Coordinates of C-alpha atoms in Angstrom, one line a residue:
M20 CA 11.4 -82.2 -42.3
C21 CA 14.0 -82.9 -44.9
C22 CA 14.0 -79.2 -46.0
L23 CA 14.4 -78.0 -42.4
R24 CA 17.4 -80.3 -42.0
Q25 CA 19.0 -79.0 -45.2
F26 CA 18.4 -75.4 -44.0
L27 CA 19.9 -76.1 -40.6
Y28 CA 22.7 -78.3 -41.8
P29 CA 23.5 -77.2 -45.4
S30 CA 26.1 -78.9 -47.6
E31 CA 29.3 -77.4 -48.7
E32 CA 28.0 -76.6 -52.2
G33 CA 24.9 -75.0 -50.8
S34 CA 26.9 -72.8 -48.5
Y35 CA 29.1 -71.7 -51.4
K36 CA 26.1 -70.8 -53.5
L37 CA 24.6 -68.8 -50.6
I38 CA 27.8 -66.8 -50.1
R39 CA 28.1 -66.1 -53.8
F40 CA 24.5 -64.9 -53.9
L41 CA 25.0 -62.6 -50.9
V42 CA 28.3 -61.1 -52.3
E43 CA 26.6 -60.3 -55.6
R44 CA 23.7 -58.7 -53.8
L45 CA 26.1 -56.5 -51.8
S46 CA 28.0 -55.4 -55.0
D47 CA 24.7 -54.6 -56.7
S48 CA 23.5 -52.5 -53.7
S49 CA 26.8 -50.6 -53.6
E50 CA 26.6 -49.7 -57.2
V51 CA 23.0 -48.6 -57.0
G52 CA 23.7 -46.3 -54.0
G53 CA 26.1 -44.2 -56.1
K54 CA 23.4 -43.3 -58.7
A55 CA 20.7 -40.6 -58.5
G56 CA 17.7 -39.4 -60.4
P57 CA 15.3 -41.3 -62.5
E58 CA 18.1 -42.8 -64.6
G59 CA 19.6 -44.3 -61.5
V60 CA 16.3 -45.8 -60.5
N61 CA 15.9 -47.4 -63.9
D62 CA 19.5 -48.7 -63.9
E63 CA 18.9 -50.0 -60.4
R64 CA 15.8 -51.8 -61.6
K65 CA 17.7 -53.2 -64.6
E66 CA 20.6 -54.3 -62.4
K67 CA 18.2 -56.0 -60.0
E68 CA 16.7 -57.9 -62.9
G69 CA 20.2 -58.7 -64.3
S70 CA 21.3 -59.8 -60.9
S71 CA 18.3 -62.0 -60.4
G72 CA 19.0 -63.5 -63.8
S73 CA 22.7 -64.0 -63.0
N74 CA 21.8 -65.5 -59.7
L75 CA 19.5 -67.9 -61.4
E76 CA 22.3 -68.7 -64.0
D77 CA 24.8 -69.2 -61.2
Q78 CA 22.4 -71.5 -59.4
T79 CA 21.9 -73.5 -62.6
T80 CA 25.6 -73.5 -63.3
G81 CA 26.3 -74.4 -59.7
D82 CA 24.0 -77.3 -60.1
K83 CA 25.7 -78.3 -63.3
E84 CA 29.3 -77.8 -62.0
P85 CA 29.4 -79.2 -58.5
D86 CA 33.2 -79.7 -58.7
L87 CA 34.1 -75.9 -58.4
S88 CA 37.3 -75.5 -56.5
R89 CA 37.3 -74.0 -53.0
D90 CA 40.3 -71.7 -53.6
K91 CA 38.8 -70.0 -56.6
V92 CA 35.6 -69.2 -54.8
R93 CA 37.5 -67.8 -51.8
V94 CA 39.6 -65.5 -54.1
K95 CA 36.6 -64.3 -56.0
L96 CA 34.7 -63.7 -52.7
D97 CA 37.6 -61.6 -51.3
K98 CA 37.7 -59.5 -54.5
L99 CA 34.0 -58.9 -54.5
T100 CA 33.9 -58.0 -50.8
L101 CA 36.7 -55.5 -51.2
K102 CA 35.0 -53.8 -54.2
S103 CA 31.6 -53.6 -52.5
E104 CA 32.6 -52.5 -49.0
V105 CA 34.5 -49.4 -50.0
P106 CA 31.8 -47.6 -52.0
E107 CA 29.1 -48.6 -49.5
I108 CA 30.9 -47.2 -46.6
S109 CA 31.8 -44.0 -48.4
V110 CA 28.4 -43.3 -49.7
N111 CA 26.6 -44.1 -46.4
D112 CA 29.1 -42.0 -44.4
V113 CA 28.8 -39.1 -46.7
R114 CA 25.0 -39.3 -46.8
T115 CA 24.6 -39.6 -43.0
S116 CA 27.2 -36.9 -42.2
S117 CA 25.8 -34.5 -44.7
T118 CA 22.2 -34.9 -43.5
G119 CA 23.2 -34.7 -39.8
R120 CA 25.3 -31.6 -40.3
F121 CA 22.5 -30.0 -42.4
N122 CA 19.9 -30.8 -39.7
K123 CA 22.2 -29.5 -36.9
D124 CA 23.0 -26.3 -38.8
R125 CA 19.3 -25.8 -39.6
Q126 CA 18.3 -26.3 -36.0
T127 CA 21.0 -23.9 -34.7
N128 CA 20.1 -21.3 -37.3
V129 CA 16.4 -21.5 -36.5
F130 CA 17.0 -21.4 -32.7
S131 CA 19.4 -18.5 -33.0
G132 CA 17.1 -16.6 -35.4
N133 CA 14.1 -17.1 -33.0
H134 CA 16.2 -16.0 -30.0
S135 CA 17.5 -12.9 -31.7
T136 CA 14.0 -12.0 -32.9
E137 CA 12.5 -12.4 -29.4
K138 CA 15.4 -10.3 -28.0
V139 CA 14.8 -7.6 -30.5
Q140 CA 11.1 -7.6 -29.9
N141 CA 11.6 -7.4 -26.1
Q142 CA 14.1 -4.5 -26.5
E143 CA 11.6 -2.7 -28.8
Q144 CA 8.8 -3.2 -26.3
L145 CA 10.9 -1.9 -23.5
L146 CA 11.9 1.1 -25.5
M147 CA 8.3 1.8 -26.4
E148 CA 7.2 1.6 -22.8
E149 CA 10.0 3.9 -21.7
V150 CA 9.1 6.4 -24.4
K151 CA 5.4 6.3 -23.3
A152 CA 6.3 6.8 -19.7
K153 CA 8.5 9.7 -20.5
T154 CA 5.9 11.2 -22.8
S155 CA 3.2 10.9 -20.1
E156 CA 5.5 12.5 -17.5
L157 CA 6.4 15.4 -19.9
E158 CA 2.7 15.9 -20.7
E159 CA 1.8 16.1 -17.0
E160 CA 4.6 18.6 -16.4
L161 CA 3.4 20.6 -19.3
E162 CA -0.1 20.7 -17.9
L163 CA 1.2 21.8 -14.5
V164 CA 3.3 24.5 -16.1
K165 CA 0.3 25.7 -18.1
E166 CA -2.0 25.8 -15.0
A167 CA 0.7 27.6 -13.1
A168 CA 1.1 30.2 -15.9
D169 CA -2.7 30.7 -16.1
M170 CA -2.8 31.2 -12.3
A171 CA 0.1 33.7 -12.4
F172 CA -1.2 35.7 -15.3
D173 CA -4.9 35.6 -14.2
V174 CA -6.0 39.2 -13.4
H175 CA -9.6 38.4 -12.3
H176 CA -8.6 36.1 -9.5
S177 CA -6.0 36.4 -6.8
I178 CA -3.3 33.9 -6.0
E179 CA -4.9 33.3 -2.6
L180 CA -8.0 32.0 -4.3
H181 CA -6.0 29.6 -6.4
L182 CA -4.1 28.5 -3.3
E183 CA -7.4 27.8 -1.5
K184 CA -8.6 25.7 -4.5
L185 CA -5.3 23.8 -4.5
N186 CA -5.7 23.2 -0.8
E187 CA -9.2 21.9 -1.3
L188 CA -8.0 19.5 -4.0
V189 CA -5.2 18.3 -1.7
D190 CA -7.8 17.7 1.1
V191 CA -10.0 15.8 -1.3
R192 CA -7.1 13.7 -2.5
R193 CA -6.1 13.0 1.1
H194 CA -9.6 12.0 2.0
H195 CA -9.7 9.7 -1.1
L196 CA -6.4 8.2 -0.1
G197 CA -7.7 7.6 3.4
E198 CA -10.8 5.8 1.9
L199 CA -8.6 3.7 -0.3
T200 CA -6.4 2.8 2.7
S201 CA -9.4 1.8 4.7
Q202 CA -10.6 -0.4 1.8
W203 CA -7.2 -2.0 1.5
E204 CA -7.2 -2.7 5.2
A205 CA -10.6 -4.4 4.9
V206 CA -9.3 -6.6 2.1
R207 CA -5.9 -7.2 3.7
K208 CA -7.1 -8.4 7.1
P209 CA -8.9 -11.6 5.7
L210 CA -6.0 -12.3 3.4
E211 CA -3.6 -12.1 6.3
A212 CA -5.8 -14.3 8.4
K213 CA -6.0 -16.9 5.6
K214 CA -2.2 -16.7 5.3
E215 CA -1.7 -17.3 9.0
S216 CA -4.1 -20.3 8.9
L217 CA -2.2 -21.8 6.0
Q218 CA 1.2 -21.2 7.7
V219 CA -0.1 -22.8 10.9
S220 CA -1.4 -25.8 8.9
V221 CA 1.9 -26.1 7.0
Y222 CA 4.2 -25.8 10.1
A223 CA 2.0 -27.8 12.5
N224 CA 4.2 -30.8 12.5
N225 CA 7.5 -29.0 13.0
P226 CA 8.1 -27.4 16.4
Y227 CA 11.2 -25.4 15.3
T228 CA 9.2 -23.8 12.4
Q229 CA 6.3 -23.1 14.8
E230 CA 8.7 -21.2 17.1
K231 CA 10.0 -19.2 14.2
L232 CA 6.4 -18.5 13.1
R233 CA 5.5 -17.3 16.5
K234 CA 8.5 -15.0 16.6
L235 CA 7.6 -13.7 13.2
K236 CA 4.0 -13.0 14.3
D237 CA 5.4 -11.1 17.3
Y238 CA 7.6 -9.0 15.1
E239 CA 4.8 -8.3 12.7
L240 CA 2.5 -7.2 15.6
E241 CA 5.3 -4.9 16.9
K242 CA 5.8 -3.5 13.4
E243 CA 2.1 -2.9 13.0
S244 CA 2.0 -1.0 16.3
I245 CA 5.0 1.1 15.4
L246 CA 3.5 1.9 12.0
F247 CA 0.2 2.9 13.7
K248 CA 2.1 5.2 16.0
I249 CA 4.0 6.7 13.1
R250 CA 0.8 7.3 11.2
K251 CA -0.8 8.9 14.2
R252 CA 2.2 11.1 14.9
E253 CA 2.2 12.1 11.2
E254 CA -1.5 13.0 11.4
E255 CA -0.8 15.1 14.5
L256 CA 2.1 16.8 12.9
S257 CA 0.1 17.7 9.8
K258 CA -2.8 19.0 12.0
L259 CA -0.4 21.0 14.1
S260 CA 1.3 22.4 11.0
T261 CA -2.0 23.5 9.6
D262 CA -3.0 25.1 12.9
L263 CA 0.3 26.9 13.1
E264 CA -0.1 28.2 9.6
K265 CA -3.6 29.5 10.5
Q266 CA -2.5 31.1 13.7
P267 CA -1.6 34.9 13.6
K268 CA 1.9 36.0 14.1
L269 CA 3.0 36.1 17.8
A270 CA 3.6 39.4 19.4
S271 CA 7.1 40.4 20.4
R272 CA 8.6 39.7 23.9
K273 CA 8.8 43.5 24.5
S274 CA 5.0 43.8 24.3
Y275 CA 4.5 41.1 26.9
I276 CA 6.9 42.9 29.2
E277 CA 5.1 46.2 28.8
R278 CA 1.8 44.5 29.6
V279 CA 3.2 42.9 32.7
K280 CA 4.6 46.3 33.8
E281 CA 1.3 48.0 33.2
I282 CA -0.5 45.3 35.3
T283 CA 2.0 45.6 38.2
K284 CA 1.7 49.4 38.0
N285 CA -2.1 49.3 38.2
S286 CA -2.3 46.6 40.9
P287 CA -2.1 49.1 44.0
K288 CA -5.0 51.2 42.5
Q289 CA -7.0 48.0 41.8
E290 CA -6.4 46.8 45.4
A291 CA -7.6 50.1 46.8
D292 CA -10.7 49.9 44.6
I293 CA -11.3 46.4 45.7
E294 CA -11.0 47.4 49.4
Q295 CA -13.5 50.3 48.9
I296 CA -16.0 48.0 47.2
L297 CA -15.7 45.4 50.0
K298 CA -16.2 48.2 52.6
D299 CA -19.3 49.5 50.8
T300 CA -20.6 46.0 50.5
R301 CA -20.2 45.3 54.2
E302 CA -22.0 48.6 55.1
L303 CA -24.9 47.7 52.8
Q304 CA -25.1 44.3 54.3
L305 CA -25.3 45.7 57.8
E306 CA -27.9 48.2 56.8
S307 CA -30.0 45.5 55.1
N308 CA -29.7 43.3 58.1
S309 CA -30.9 46.1 60.4
I310 CA -33.8 47.0 58.2
Q311 CA -34.9 43.3 58.0
E312 CA -34.7 43.0 61.8
R313 CA -36.8 46.1 62.3
L314 CA -39.3 44.9 59.7
H315 CA -39.6 41.5 61.5
R316 CA -40.1 43.2 64.9
T317 CA -42.8 45.5 63.4
Y318 CA -44.5 42.6 61.8
A319 CA -44.5 40.7 65.0
V320 CA -46.1 43.6 66.9
V321 CA -48.8 44.2 64.3
D322 CA -49.5 40.5 64.0
E323 CA -50.0 40.2 67.7
M324 CA -52.3 43.3 67.9
V325 CA -54.5 42.2 64.9
F326 CA -54.7 38.7 66.3
R327 CA -56.1 40.0 69.6
E328 CA -58.7 42.1 67.7
A329 CA -59.6 39.1 65.5
K330 CA -60.8 37.2 68.6
K331 CA -63.3 39.9 69.4
D332 CA -65.2 40.5 66.1
A333 CA -65.4 39.4 62.4
V334 CA -63.7 42.6 61.1
G335 CA -60.6 41.7 63.1
K336 CA -60.5 38.3 61.5
Q337 CA -60.7 39.8 58.0
A338 CA -58.0 42.2 58.9
Y339 CA -55.8 39.4 60.2
R340 CA -56.3 37.5 56.9
L341 CA -55.4 40.5 54.9
L342 CA -52.2 41.0 57.0
T343 CA -51.0 37.5 56.5
S344 CA -51.7 37.6 52.7
I345 CA -49.8 41.0 52.5
H346 CA -46.9 39.5 54.5
K347 CA -46.7 36.5 52.1
C348 CA -46.9 38.8 49.0
F349 CA -44.1 41.0 50.3
E350 CA -42.0 37.9 51.0
Q351 CA -42.4 36.7 47.5
I352 CA -41.7 40.1 46.1
R353 CA -38.5 40.3 48.1
E354 CA -37.3 36.9 46.9
K355 CA -38.1 37.8 43.3
I356 CA -36.3 41.1 43.6
L357 CA -33.2 39.4 44.9
A358 CA -33.4 36.8 42.2
T359 CA -33.8 39.5 39.5
D360 CA -30.8 41.4 40.9
R361 CA -28.7 38.2 40.9
I362 CA -29.7 37.4 37.3
R363 CA -29.0 41.0 36.3
R364 CA -25.5 40.8 37.7
E365 CA -24.9 37.6 35.9
V366 CA -26.2 39.0 32.7
G367 CA -23.8 42.0 33.1
E368 CA -20.9 39.7 33.7
H369 CA -21.7 37.6 30.7
E370 CA -22.1 40.6 28.5
K371 CA -18.7 41.9 29.6
K372 CA -17.1 38.5 28.8
L373 CA -18.8 38.4 25.4
A374 CA -17.6 42.0 24.6
A375 CA -14.0 41.0 25.7
M376 CA -14.1 37.9 23.6
A377 CA -15.5 39.8 20.6
S378 CA -12.9 42.5 20.9
R379 CA -9.9 40.2 20.9
S380 CA -9.5 36.5 20.0
L381 CA -9.0 34.7 23.2
N382 CA -7.0 31.5 23.1
V383 CA -6.6 29.9 26.5
D384 CA -3.9 27.4 25.3
K385 CA -2.0 30.2 23.7
L386 CA -2.2 32.3 26.9
Q387 CA -1.1 29.4 29.0
A388 CA 1.8 28.7 26.7
D389 CA 2.8 32.4 26.8
L390 CA 2.6 32.4 30.6
D391 CA 4.7 29.3 30.9
A392 CA 7.3 30.9 28.6
I393 CA 7.3 34.1 30.7
R394 CA 7.8 32.1 33.8
R395 CA 10.7 30.2 32.3
E396 CA 12.3 33.4 31.2
N397 CA 11.9 34.9 34.6
Q398 CA 13.5 31.9 36.3
Y399 CA 16.3 32.1 33.8
L400 CA 16.9 35.8 34.5
E401 CA 16.7 35.2 38.3
K402 CA 19.3 32.4 38.0
C403 CA 21.6 34.7 35.9
L404 CA 21.2 37.4 38.6
Q405 CA 22.1 35.0 41.4
D406 CA 25.1 33.7 39.5
Q407 CA 26.4 37.3 39.0

């Protein structure tokens, strides 16, 4: 308890001793901070030992000389503090400033070096990719030029054969592209459905965003319909272009005019022939009707006579049976002759049509288009004549 009281409330002599001890420690630490190397360490150790010894001596002397004046101690304390503060501040400032500057310079140098290295590597990678792309393009162009030269200087095969092969390759690529498009559509639709469900779940609590999402869906549907129509029209255009290339060259307008003139010139003769054929047909029909009527009357008379005789004896009955069977057979023969004649006429007509189709390539759409063009041209000429 006594020691605690002396520590909390020291006497004047004890405070002077403590101040003197602290000042000497400060001076020793400042002198040790200016030294370096193993010699400095040894000197520091020696000075520590000396300082400890001096402190002990001071303590003993302080114990022996309690009547030391207050002014002397204060002057000595001021001198020691001035001597010790200046080197301590300078050494610590130099040390901290030099280490901080070195660390900052080192960090900046390392960062700038890494950044410049990454930049150079990226530029080198970009240049290598550009060179590879250019090289591949040039190689493809060289292969195409070689193939074109081989086709041009090929004596054994004609250019048309090579064109057919190229068209086949184009068709195969187009078919492959269509398959890839269908596969992409099969993958795209579930992804879009998932996207729409996620959008609906995200924007479910906001009516404004729901309205925007609905408008966006409408626009997307309209865009899809427009793209579908465009693709359909492009397919139709490609198909019509190929059909147009396959079609033979159209005849001149003069040839159509000559054909129309020839038809109009032969029309009176054809009408006369048609009238003659109709007249002959009517005469033959009248003759056939008269013969059939005579035959029916003759059959009715014979049938009545044989029927009367059949009532008298068995021979008459047998004759009547033979007459009816003959009548039926002749009726069947007549029907078969008429059917055969009709079939023969139809066969002749079909043979004529086949011969006409074989002699010239008949295209109904082409003929209809030509007829419409001729009609428009005639209307235009009539209008010009009326204006004149």
